[in-house]
Amino acid sequence: MAEARSRHVIIAGAGVAGLTAALAFAVRGYPVSVFERAPRLEEVGAGLQLSPNATRILDRLGVLPGLRNMAVRPDAVVLRDASSLAEIGRVPLGAAAEWRWKAPYLTAHRADLQNALAAHVEREPGIKLTTGATVRDVTPHSLGVTVSVETAGRISQVSGLMLVAADGVWSDMRRLVRNAAKADFSGQVAWRRTVRADSVAGRALARIGVGGTVNAFLSPGFHLVTYPVRAGSALNIVAFTTGKAIGETWSGSLDTKILKQAMRRTAPALLQLADDVGEWTVWPIHTVRHDTAWFSPKGVALIGDAAHAMTPYAAQGAAMAIEDGETLAGHVLARPDSLTAALSAWEAERRRRIERVARRGRLNRIAWHAGGPVAAARNLLLRSRKPEKLATGLDWLYGWTPDQR
Ligand SMILES: Cc1cc2nc3c(=O)[nH]c(=O)nc-3n(C[C@H](O)[C@H](O)[C@H](O)COP(=O)(O)OP(=O)(O)OC[C@H]3O[C@@H](n4cnc5c(N)ncnc54)[C@H](O)[C@@H]3O)c2cc1C
C-alpha cells in the first residue's frame, strides 16, 4: 500500500507569525512542530498595537482571554500637533471599536503577546515547541518535505507535509522559495522605550493628557507615538526619525543628539522626554519587497516579516503576521488534494491585502512627517473630519475577517 502524505506541519520561528500559525494549524487537526532558534522565549521588544482584524483571530484561536489581562483597550487614537500638543484628529476605540469592528483594539507589550500565544501553544497537545533549535534546510520529496534542524551543534531530520518559514525580517529561509529579496534599511529608525506610568516621563505624558489613549505627535520629519501597555502600569514610547543603518538588531543604540535634532520643533514637554525616559533602544527599520515569491510548490511558505516586513506606520506588522498564520492554515485545509493550489490561492489573497496595508503605511508616513503648507492642509482636513468619519476610513483594515475554513 502506498505511504500516505504526512499532515505534520513544521514551523521555523516562534515569533508572532510562527506561534499563530501553529495554533491555526492545530485547531484544524494538523500535528505541528515549532522550532525556535533562541534558547528561550525572552522578554524582548517593546509595544505592539493589535487592531480588531488581529484580535478577532486571536479570539478565534482562544488566545484573547489570556492576553486581555496584560493588554490595554485604549479609548482612542489621538493625533496631535507636536509643537502645540493640540489635538488634530481622533479615532474612537474602546467600546466604539468593539461595536464597530466586532473585536477589541488592544495595545500590548510584544512579550505579553508572545507569552499569551506560547501559553496556549503549550496547552495544545498537537503542538511541540522546541527552543534552541535552528531550521537550516529543507528537502522536498513525493510525500512532503524533510527539514534539517540544528540543536546544540547536532543536525537532525524531521519530516512533514510542509515547512512554514516564520523566521522574521532577516529571514534565511527566503532562499528556500527562490526569493532573492533582502531586508532593506528604510533610512528610518525607531527609538523605543517602555517606562513605568509613575516614572518622571510617565507623569509628564499624563500631564499632556495621553491617559488611556494611543497618541501620535506629528512634526516635520518626525513623529512620536505613545500608548499604555502592561495592564496600564507602563507606557510604550516610540519616536521615528531618519537615521543610520546600524545592522540587523531590535535593540541598537545611536547618539540621542539625532533624536533631539529631529524633535527640535516639538513642545518643551515632549522634547524633555528625550532625556527623561532613560536609555533608548534603537531599531533600524527594515522592509522586504512584496513582489517576490512567498511559497515554493515544493512545500515551503513564508509568512510574517520573512515574507513582507513593512514600515510600522500603519501599526500592522504583528496583525499581518497573525492574519498570515490563520489564512495559511485555512487554505491548506480547504485544498487537501493539492498543497500547491492551496499555497498559490493563499499567496494571491494575501498579496492584495499586504500591498494595500503597506501602501497605507507609506501614506501615513508622508502625511505625519509633512511640514509647511502640506502639514497645515493635513491639520485642516483632519480637524474637519468627525471621529466617526475617520473610523469609517479604517473599515477595510480593521473590519477584515478571514473566511471560516
Ligand atoms: C526580538 C524582537 C523584538 C521585537 N520588538 C518589536 C517591538 O517592540 N515592536 C514591534 O512593533 N515589533 C517588534 N518586533 C517585530 C514584530 O514582532 C514583528 O514585526 C511581527 O510581529 C511579525 O513577527 P514575525 O513572527 O514574522 O517575526 P519575528 O517576531 O521577528 O519572529 C521571528 C522568529 O524566528 C526566529 N528564527 C529566526 N531564524 C530562525 C531559524 N532559522 N530557525 C528557527 N527560528 C528562527 C527568531 O528568533 C524569532 O523568534 C520584534 C521582533 C523581535 C524578533
mmCIF file of N, CA and C in Angstrom, residues 273-384:
data_model
loop_
_atom_site.group_PDB
_atom_site.id
_atom_site.type_symbol
_atom_site.label_atom_id
_atom_site.label_comp_id
_atom_site.label_asym_id
_atom_site.label_seq_id
_atom_site.Cartn_x
_atom_site.Cartn_y
_atom_site.Cartn_z
ATOM 1 N N LEU A 273 11.256 64.627 27.037
ATOM 2 C CA LEU A 273 11.206 63.156 27.108
ATOM 3 C C LEU A 273 12.494 62.526 26.592
ATOM 4 N N ALA A 274 13.136 63.201 25.615
ATOM 5 C CA ALA A 274 14.352 62.638 25.012
ATOM 6 C C ALA A 274 15.367 62.322 26.111
ATOM 7 N N ASP A 275 15.399 63.159 27.164
ATOM 8 C CA ASP A 275 16.315 62.901 28.283
ATOM 9 C C ASP A 275 15.658 62.087 29.385
ATOM 10 N N ASP A 276 14.354 62.324 29.597
ATOM 11 C CA ASP A 276 13.716 61.762 30.798
ATOM 12 C C ASP A 276 13.442 60.258 30.739
ATOM 13 N N VAL A 277 13.370 59.701 29.564
ATOM 14 C CA VAL A 277 12.968 58.283 29.522
ATOM 15 C C VAL A 277 14.116 57.342 29.872
ATOM 16 N N GLY A 278 15.341 57.847 29.918
ATOM 17 C CA GLY A 278 16.479 56.946 30.171
ATOM 18 C C GLY A 278 17.049 56.462 28.849
ATOM 19 N N GLU A 279 17.531 55.236 28.847
ATOM 20 C CA GLU A 279 18.244 54.760 27.657
ATOM 21 C C GLU A 279 17.282 54.270 26.572
ATOM 22 N N TRP A 280 17.358 54.882 25.412
ATOM 23 C CA TRP A 280 16.518 54.460 24.287
ATOM 24 C C TRP A 280 17.157 53.254 23.610
ATOM 25 N N THR A 281 16.340 52.322 23.134
ATOM 26 C CA THR A 281 16.892 51.307 22.233
ATOM 27 C C THR A 281 16.448 51.682 20.823
ATOM 28 N N VAL A 282 17.343 51.486 19.894
ATOM 29 C CA VAL A 282 17.089 51.947 18.529
ATOM 30 C C VAL A 282 16.931 50.751 17.603
ATOM 31 N N TRP A 283 15.852 50.780 16.829
ATOM 32 C CA TRP A 283 15.522 49.705 15.906
ATOM 33 C C TRP A 283 15.621 50.279 14.490
ATOM 34 N N PRO A 284 16.616 49.848 13.721
ATOM 35 C CA PRO A 284 16.711 50.321 12.339
ATOM 36 C C PRO A 284 15.622 49.646 11.510
ATOM 37 N N ILE A 285 14.713 50.427 10.972
ATOM 38 C CA ILE A 285 13.531 49.834 10.322
ATOM 39 C C ILE A 285 13.909 49.264 8.952
ATOM 40 N N HIS A 286 13.690 47.979 8.799
ATOM 41 C CA HIS A 286 13.966 47.295 7.538
ATOM 42 C C HIS A 286 12.649 46.862 6.903
ATOM 43 N N THR A 287 12.641 46.820 5.594
ATOM 44 C CA THR A 287 11.459 46.324 4.882
ATOM 45 C C THR A 287 11.908 45.248 3.891
ATOM 46 N N VAL A 288 10.930 44.465 3.444
ATOM 47 C CA VAL A 288 11.199 43.423 2.456
ATOM 48 C C VAL A 288 10.234 43.637 1.292
ATOM 49 N N ARG A 289 10.780 43.666 0.065
ATOM 50 C CA ARG A 289 9.921 43.854 -1.120
ATOM 51 C C ARG A 289 8.776 42.854 -1.130
ATOM 52 N N HIS A 290 7.610 43.314 -1.600
ATOM 53 C CA HIS A 290 6.435 42.426 -1.549
ATOM 54 C C HIS A 290 6.201 41.650 -2.835
ATOM 55 N N ASP A 291 6.904 42.042 -3.897
ATOM 56 C CA ASP A 291 6.561 41.466 -5.211
ATOM 57 C C ASP A 291 7.381 40.212 -5.533
ATOM 58 N N THR A 292 7.717 39.463 -4.502
ATOM 59 C CA THR A 292 8.536 38.256 -4.704
ATOM 60 C C THR A 292 7.749 37.040 -4.209
ATOM 61 N N ALA A 293 8.287 35.837 -4.461
ATOM 62 C CA ALA A 293 7.542 34.607 -4.122
ATOM 63 C C ALA A 293 7.425 34.406 -2.612
ATOM 64 N N TRP A 294 6.256 33.958 -2.182
ATOM 65 C CA TRP A 294 6.051 33.647 -0.761
ATOM 66 C C TRP A 294 5.870 32.155 -0.537
ATOM 67 N N PHE A 295 5.931 31.369 -1.614
ATOM 68 C CA PHE A 295 5.837 29.930 -1.404
ATOM 69 C C PHE A 295 6.584 29.198 -2.500
ATOM 70 N N SER A 296 6.940 27.972 -2.200
ATOM 71 C CA SER A 296 7.522 27.104 -3.212
ATOM 72 C C SER A 296 6.558 25.937 -3.380
ATOM 73 N N PRO A 297 6.301 25.509 -4.628
ATOM 74 C CA PRO A 297 5.386 24.373 -4.831
ATOM 75 C C PRO A 297 5.918 23.122 -4.150
ATOM 76 N N LYS A 298 7.189 23.175 -3.753
ATOM 77 C CA LYS A 298 7.768 22.001 -3.093
ATOM 78 C C LYS A 298 7.412 21.934 -1.616
ATOM 79 N N GLY A 299 6.595 22.866 -1.140
ATOM 80 C CA GLY A 299 6.099 22.742 0.223
ATOM 81 C C GLY A 299 6.723 23.661 1.259
ATOM 82 N N VAL A 300 7.053 24.906 0.855
ATOM 83 C CA VAL A 300 7.549 25.894 1.835
ATOM 84 C C VAL A 300 6.705 27.161 1.672
ATOM 85 N N ALA A 301 6.250 27.728 2.789
ATOM 86 C CA ALA A 301 5.533 29.010 2.731
ATOM 87 C C ALA A 301 6.213 29.991 3.671
ATOM 88 N N LEU A 302 6.408 31.207 3.198
ATOM 89 C CA LEU A 302 6.990 32.282 4.027
ATOM 90 C C LEU A 302 5.844 33.099 4.598
ATOM 91 N N ILE A 303 5.891 33.378 5.900
ATOM 92 C CA ILE A 303 4.833 34.219 6.478
ATOM 93 C C ILE A 303 5.433 35.318 7.348
ATOM 94 N N GLY A 304 4.611 36.301 7.690
ATOM 95 C CA GLY A 304 5.030 37.388 8.578
ATOM 96 C C GLY A 304 6.135 38.230 7.964
ATOM 97 N N ASP A 305 7.004 38.752 8.835
ATOM 98 C CA ASP A 305 8.066 39.648 8.369
ATOM 99 C C ASP A 305 8.988 38.977 7.364
ATOM 100 N N ALA A 306 9.153 37.673 7.429
ATOM 101 C CA ALA A 306 10.025 36.972 6.474
ATOM 102 C C ALA A 306 9.537 37.227 5.051
ATOM 103 N N ALA A 307 8.230 37.278 4.871
ATOM 104 C CA ALA A 307 7.659 37.486 3.538
ATOM 105 C C ALA A 307 7.583 38.964 3.174
ATOM 106 N N HIS A 308 7.157 39.807 4.122
ATOM 107 C CA HIS A 308 6.770 41.162 3.705
ATOM 108 C C HIS A 308 6.918 42.198 4.812
ATOM 109 N N ALA A 309 8.069 42.194 5.502
ATOM 110 C CA ALA A 309 8.257 43.201 6.559
ATOM 111 C C ALA A 309 7.968 44.586 5.981
ATOM 112 N N MET A 310 7.167 45.350 6.698
ATOM 113 C CA MET A 310 6.799 46.687 6.216
ATOM 114 C C MET A 310 7.130 47.728 7.280
ATOM 115 N N THR A 311 7.148 48.986 6.883
ATOM 116 C CA THR A 311 7.389 50.029 7.884
ATOM 117 C C THR A 311 6.219 50.016 8.884
ATOM 118 N N PRO A 312 6.466 50.445 10.123
ATOM 119 C CA PRO A 312 5.398 50.311 11.135
ATOM 120 C C PRO A 312 4.384 51.451 11.157
ATOM 121 N N TYR A 313 4.309 52.251 10.088
ATOM 122 C CA TYR A 313 3.470 53.466 10.137
ATOM 123 C C TYR A 313 1.966 53.201 10.066
ATOM 124 N N ALA A 314 1.586 51.959 9.738
ATOM 125 C CA ALA A 314 0.160 51.621 9.841
ATOM 126 C C ALA A 314 -0.049 50.722 11.060
ATOM 127 N N ALA A 315 1.014 50.489 11.842
ATOM 128 C CA ALA A 315 0.965 49.643 13.052
ATOM 129 C C ALA A 315 0.339 48.277 12.762
ATOM 130 N N GLN A 316 0.788 47.647 11.677
ATOM 131 C CA GLN A 316 0.148 46.396 11.244
ATOM 132 C C GLN A 316 1.124 45.215 11.142
ATOM 133 N N GLY A 317 2.369 45.361 11.618
ATOM 134 C CA GLY A 317 3.344 44.266 11.471
ATOM 135 C C GLY A 317 2.870 42.984 12.142
ATOM 136 N N ALA A 318 2.498 43.079 13.403
ATOM 137 C CA ALA A 318 2.044 41.889 14.128
ATOM 138 C C ALA A 318 0.700 41.414 13.572
ATOM 139 N N ALA A 319 -0.172 42.363 13.243
ATOM 140 C CA ALA A 319 -1.506 41.988 12.733
ATOM 141 C C ALA A 319 -1.387 41.206 11.425
ATOM 142 N N MET A 320 -0.493 41.638 10.529
ATOM 143 C CA MET A 320 -0.347 40.913 9.256
ATOM 144 C C MET A 320 0.241 39.521 9.497
ATOM 145 N N ALA A 321 1.144 39.402 10.493
ATOM 146 C CA ALA A 321 1.709 38.086 10.826
ATOM 147 C C ALA A 321 0.602 37.158 11.333
ATOM 148 N N ILE A 322 -0.302 37.713 12.132
ATOM 149 C CA ILE A 322 -1.421 36.925 12.678
ATOM 150 C C ILE A 322 -2.374 36.518 11.548
ATOM 151 N N GLU A 323 -2.696 37.468 10.683
ATOM 152 C CA GLU A 323 -3.572 37.144 9.536
ATOM 153 C C GLU A 323 -2.936 36.065 8.656
ATOM 154 N N ASP A 324 -1.616 36.177 8.422
ATOM 155 C CA ASP A 324 -0.927 35.190 7.573
ATOM 156 C C ASP A 324 -1.091 33.773 8.134
ATOM 157 N N GLY A 325 -0.820 33.634 9.434
ATOM 158 C CA GLY A 325 -0.858 32.299 10.054
ATOM 159 C C GLY A 325 -2.234 31.669 9.940
ATOM 160 N N GLU A 326 -3.255 32.472 10.244
ATOM 161 C CA GLU A 326 -4.628 31.959 10.216
ATOM 162 C C GLU A 326 -5.058 31.604 8.787
ATOM 163 N N THR A 327 -4.785 32.487 7.840
ATOM 164 C CA THR A 327 -5.259 32.250 6.471
ATOM 165 C C THR A 327 -4.494 31.099 5.814
ATOM 166 N N LEU A 328 -3.221 30.960 6.137
ATOM 167 C CA LEU A 328 -2.450 29.861 5.542
ATOM 168 C C LEU A 328 -3.050 28.514 5.951
ATOM 169 N N ALA A 329 -3.317 28.363 7.242
ATOM 170 C CA ALA A 329 -3.891 27.092 7.717
ATOM 171 C C ALA A 329 -5.254 26.849 7.069
ATOM 172 N N GLY A 330 -6.045 27.913 6.925
ATOM 173 C CA GLY A 330 -7.373 27.783 6.305
ATOM 174 C C GLY A 330 -7.275 27.309 4.861
ATOM 175 N N HIS A 331 -6.355 27.884 4.106
ATOM 176 C CA HIS A 331 -6.203 27.499 2.697
ATOM 177 C C HIS A 331 -5.702 26.065 2.571
ATOM 178 N N VAL A 332 -4.760 25.666 3.411
ATOM 179 C CA VAL A 332 -4.208 24.302 3.318
ATOM 180 C C VAL A 332 -5.315 23.281 3.638
ATOM 181 N N LEU A 333 -6.135 23.612 4.635
ATOM 182 C CA LEU A 333 -7.240 22.706 4.987
ATOM 183 C C LEU A 333 -8.255 22.617 3.840
ATOM 184 N N ALA A 334 -8.495 23.764 3.188
ATOM 185 C CA ALA A 334 -9.545 23.806 2.154
ATOM 186 C C ALA A 334 -9.175 23.012 0.906
ATOM 187 N N ARG A 335 -7.884 22.785 0.654
ATOM 188 C CA ARG A 335 -7.468 22.056 -0.563
ATOM 189 C C ARG A 335 -6.568 20.886 -0.198
ATOM 190 N N PRO A 336 -7.133 19.850 0.431
ATOM 191 C CA PRO A 336 -6.297 18.744 0.901
ATOM 192 C C PRO A 336 -5.635 17.965 -0.241
ATOM 193 N N ASP A 337 -6.189 18.078 -1.468
ATOM 194 C CA ASP A 337 -5.626 17.292 -2.579
ATOM 195 C C ASP A 337 -4.455 17.971 -3.264
ATOM 196 N N SER A 338 -4.291 19.263 -3.080
ATOM 197 C CA SER A 338 -3.194 19.947 -3.772
ATOM 198 C C SER A 338 -2.614 21.065 -2.910
ATOM 199 N N LEU A 339 -1.463 20.781 -2.319
ATOM 200 C CA LEU A 339 -0.802 21.799 -1.494
ATOM 201 C C LEU A 339 -0.407 22.993 -2.363
ATOM 202 N N THR A 340 0.044 22.714 -3.583
ATOM 203 C CA THR A 340 0.461 23.812 -4.469
ATOM 204 C C THR A 340 -0.716 24.743 -4.747
ATOM 205 N N ALA A 341 -1.886 24.171 -5.039
ATOM 206 C CA ALA A 341 -3.062 25.007 -5.302
ATOM 207 C C ALA A 341 -3.427 25.812 -4.061
ATOM 208 N N ALA A 342 -3.301 25.171 -2.898
ATOM 209 C CA ALA A 342 -3.624 25.860 -1.640
ATOM 210 C C ALA A 342 -2.673 27.044 -1.420
ATOM 211 N N LEU A 343 -1.382 26.801 -1.615
ATOM 212 C CA LEU A 343 -0.398 27.864 -1.355
ATOM 213 C C LEU A 343 -0.525 28.985 -2.381
ATOM 214 N N SER A 344 -0.844 28.612 -3.602
ATOM 215 C CA SER A 344 -0.985 29.607 -4.663
ATOM 216 C C SER A 344 -2.200 30.520 -4.375
ATOM 217 N N ALA A 345 -3.309 29.913 -3.957
ATOM 218 C CA ALA A 345 -4.512 30.707 -3.642
ATOM 219 C C ALA A 345 -4.248 31.598 -2.436
ATOM 220 N N TRP A 346 -3.554 31.030 -1.454
ATOM 221 C CA TRP A 346 -3.227 31.802 -0.240
ATOM 222 C C TRP A 346 -2.376 33.017 -0.593
ATOM 223 N N GLU A 347 -1.324 32.782 -1.395
ATOM 224 C CA GLU A 347 -0.409 33.876 -1.743
ATOM 225 C C GLU A 347 -1.150 34.989 -2.481
ATOM 226 N N ALA A 348 -2.016 34.606 -3.437
ATOM 227 C CA ALA A 348 -2.731 35.621 -4.225
ATOM 228 C C ALA A 348 -3.614 36.470 -3.309
ATOM 229 N N GLU A 349 -4.302 35.800 -2.380
ATOM 230 C CA GLU A 349 -5.200 36.526 -1.463
ATOM 231 C C GLU A 349 -4.400 37.463 -0.554
ATOM 232 N N ARG A 350 -3.288 36.959 -0.026
ATOM 233 C CA ARG A 350 -2.508 37.758 0.915
ATOM 234 C C ARG A 350 -1.817 38.928 0.231
ATOM 235 N N ARG A 351 -1.383 38.711 -1.019
ATOM 236 C CA ARG A 351 -0.635 39.770 -1.701
ATOM 237 C C ARG A 351 -1.484 41.037 -1.856
ATOM 238 N N ARG A 352 -2.765 40.850 -2.200
ATOM 239 C CA ARG A 352 -3.644 42.020 -2.368
ATOM 240 C C ARG A 352 -3.759 42.796 -1.057
ATOM 241 N N ARG A 353 -3.940 42.057 -0.002
ATOM 242 C CA ARG A 353 -4.132 42.696 1.305
ATOM 243 C C ARG A 353 -2.834 43.375 1.782
ATOM 244 N N ILE A 354 -1.729 42.669 1.687
ATOM 245 C CA ILE A 354 -0.457 43.202 2.180
ATOM 246 C C ILE A 354 -0.087 44.468 1.409
ATOM 247 N N GLU A 355 -0.301 44.460 0.096
ATOM 248 C CA GLU A 355 0.067 45.637 -0.695
ATOM 249 C C GLU A 355 -0.763 46.852 -0.263
ATOM 250 N N ARG A 356 -2.028 46.606 0.007
ATOM 251 C CA ARG A 356 -2.887 47.728 0.416
ATOM 252 C C ARG A 356 -2.459 48.282 1.786
ATOM 253 N N VAL A 357 -2.126 47.379 2.689
ATOM 254 C CA VAL A 357 -1.714 47.810 4.038
ATOM 255 C C VAL A 357 -0.376 48.550 3.964
ATOM 256 N N ALA A 358 0.565 48.021 3.172
ATOM 257 C CA ALA A 358 1.878 48.670 3.052
ATOM 258 C C ALA A 358 1.722 50.065 2.441
ATOM 259 N N ARG A 359 0.799 50.181 1.475
ATOM 260 C CA ARG A 359 0.540 51.485 0.847
ATOM 261 C C ARG A 359 0.025 52.474 1.888
ATOM 262 N N ARG A 360 -0.853 51.986 2.738
ATOM 263 C CA ARG A 360 -1.414 52.837 3.795
ATOM 264 C C ARG A 360 -0.304 53.335 4.733
ATOM 265 N N GLY A 361 0.630 52.432 5.041
ATOM 266 C CA GLY A 361 1.759 52.801 5.899
ATOM 267 C C GLY A 361 2.609 53.893 5.255
ATOM 268 N N ARG A 362 2.855 53.747 3.954
ATOM 269 C CA ARG A 362 3.681 54.753 3.248
ATOM 270 C C ARG A 362 2.976 56.106 3.244
ATOM 271 N N LEU A 363 1.672 56.061 3.045
ATOM 272 C CA LEU A 363 0.873 57.287 3.035
ATOM 273 C C LEU A 363 0.887 57.967 4.409
ATOM 274 N N ASN A 364 0.722 57.164 5.452
ATOM 275 C CA ASN A 364 0.744 57.708 6.820
ATOM 276 C C ASN A 364 2.055 58.438 7.076
ATOM 277 N N ARG A 365 3.151 57.816 6.628
ATOM 278 C CA ARG A 365 4.454 58.437 6.897
ATOM 279 C C ARG A 365 4.538 59.802 6.213
ATOM 280 N N ILE A 366 4.099 59.859 4.961
ATOM 281 C CA ILE A 366 4.165 61.135 4.234
ATOM 282 C C ILE A 366 3.301 62.179 4.951
ATOM 283 N N ALA A 367 2.081 61.756 5.336
ATOM 284 C CA ALA A 367 1.156 62.708 5.973
ATOM 285 C C ALA A 367 1.669 63.138 7.351
ATOM 286 N N TRP A 368 2.173 62.197 8.124
ATOM 287 C CA TRP A 368 2.559 62.510 9.501
ATOM 288 C C TRP A 368 3.859 63.300 9.585
ATOM 289 N N HIS A 369 4.738 63.095 8.590
ATOM 290 C CA HIS A 369 6.028 63.794 8.637
ATOM 291 C C HIS A 369 6.023 65.075 7.795
ATOM 292 N N ALA A 370 4.855 65.464 7.320
ATOM 293 C CA ALA A 370 4.784 66.643 6.446
ATOM 294 C C ALA A 370 5.089 67.919 7.240
ATOM 295 N N GLY A 371 5.526 68.944 6.514
ATOM 296 C CA GLY A 371 5.764 70.252 7.129
ATOM 297 C C GLY A 371 5.103 71.326 6.283
ATOM 298 N N GLY A 372 5.197 72.584 6.707
ATOM 299 C CA GLY A 372 4.726 73.734 5.934
ATOM 300 C C GLY A 372 3.270 73.633 5.530
ATOM 301 N N PRO A 373 2.953 74.078 4.300
ATOM 302 C CA PRO A 373 1.549 74.130 3.869
ATOM 303 C C PRO A 373 0.893 72.744 3.808
ATOM 304 N N VAL A 374 1.698 71.711 3.533
ATOM 305 C CA VAL A 374 1.106 70.364 3.459
ATOM 306 C C VAL A 374 0.608 69.955 4.851
ATOM 307 N N ALA A 375 1.422 70.237 5.870
ATOM 308 C CA ALA A 375 1.004 69.914 7.244
ATOM 309 C C ALA A 375 -0.228 70.737 7.633
ATOM 310 N N ALA A 376 -0.249 72.010 7.211
ATOM 311 C CA ALA A 376 -1.406 72.869 7.541
ATOM 312 C C ALA A 376 -2.676 72.308 6.898
ATOM 313 N N ALA A 377 -2.543 71.868 5.638
ATOM 314 C CA ALA A 377 -3.711 71.299 4.937
ATOM 315 C C ALA A 377 -4.146 70.003 5.615
ATOM 316 N N ARG A 378 -3.167 69.189 6.005
ATOM 317 C CA ARG A 378 -3.483 67.928 6.708
ATOM 318 C C ARG A 378 -4.265 68.216 7.990
ATOM 319 N N ASN A 379 -3.772 69.186 8.769
ATOM 320 C CA ASN A 379 -4.431 69.508 10.047
ATOM 321 C C ASN A 379 -5.861 70.006 9.826
ATOM 322 N N LEU A 380 -6.012 70.835 8.787
ATOM 323 C CA LEU A 380 -7.337 71.371 8.462
ATOM 324 C C LEU A 380 -8.306 70.238 8.125
ATOM 325 N N LEU A 381 -7.796 69.331 7.285
ATOM 326 C CA LEU A 381 -8.628 68.203 6.842
ATOM 327 C C LEU A 381 -9.005 67.320 8.043
ATOM 328 N N LEU A 382 -8.010 66.998 8.857
ATOM 329 C CA LEU A 382 -8.278 66.103 9.996
ATOM 330 C C LEU A 382 -9.239 66.758 10.981
ATOM 331 N N ARG A 383 -9.060 68.077 11.198
ATOM 332 C CA ARG A 383 -9.930 68.770 12.164
ATOM 333 C C ARG A 383 -11.367 68.836 11.663
ATOM 334 N N SER A 384 -11.510 68.860 10.334
ATOM 335 C CA SER A 384 -12.874 68.985 9.787
ATOM 336 C C SER A 384 -13.613 67.636 9.782
#
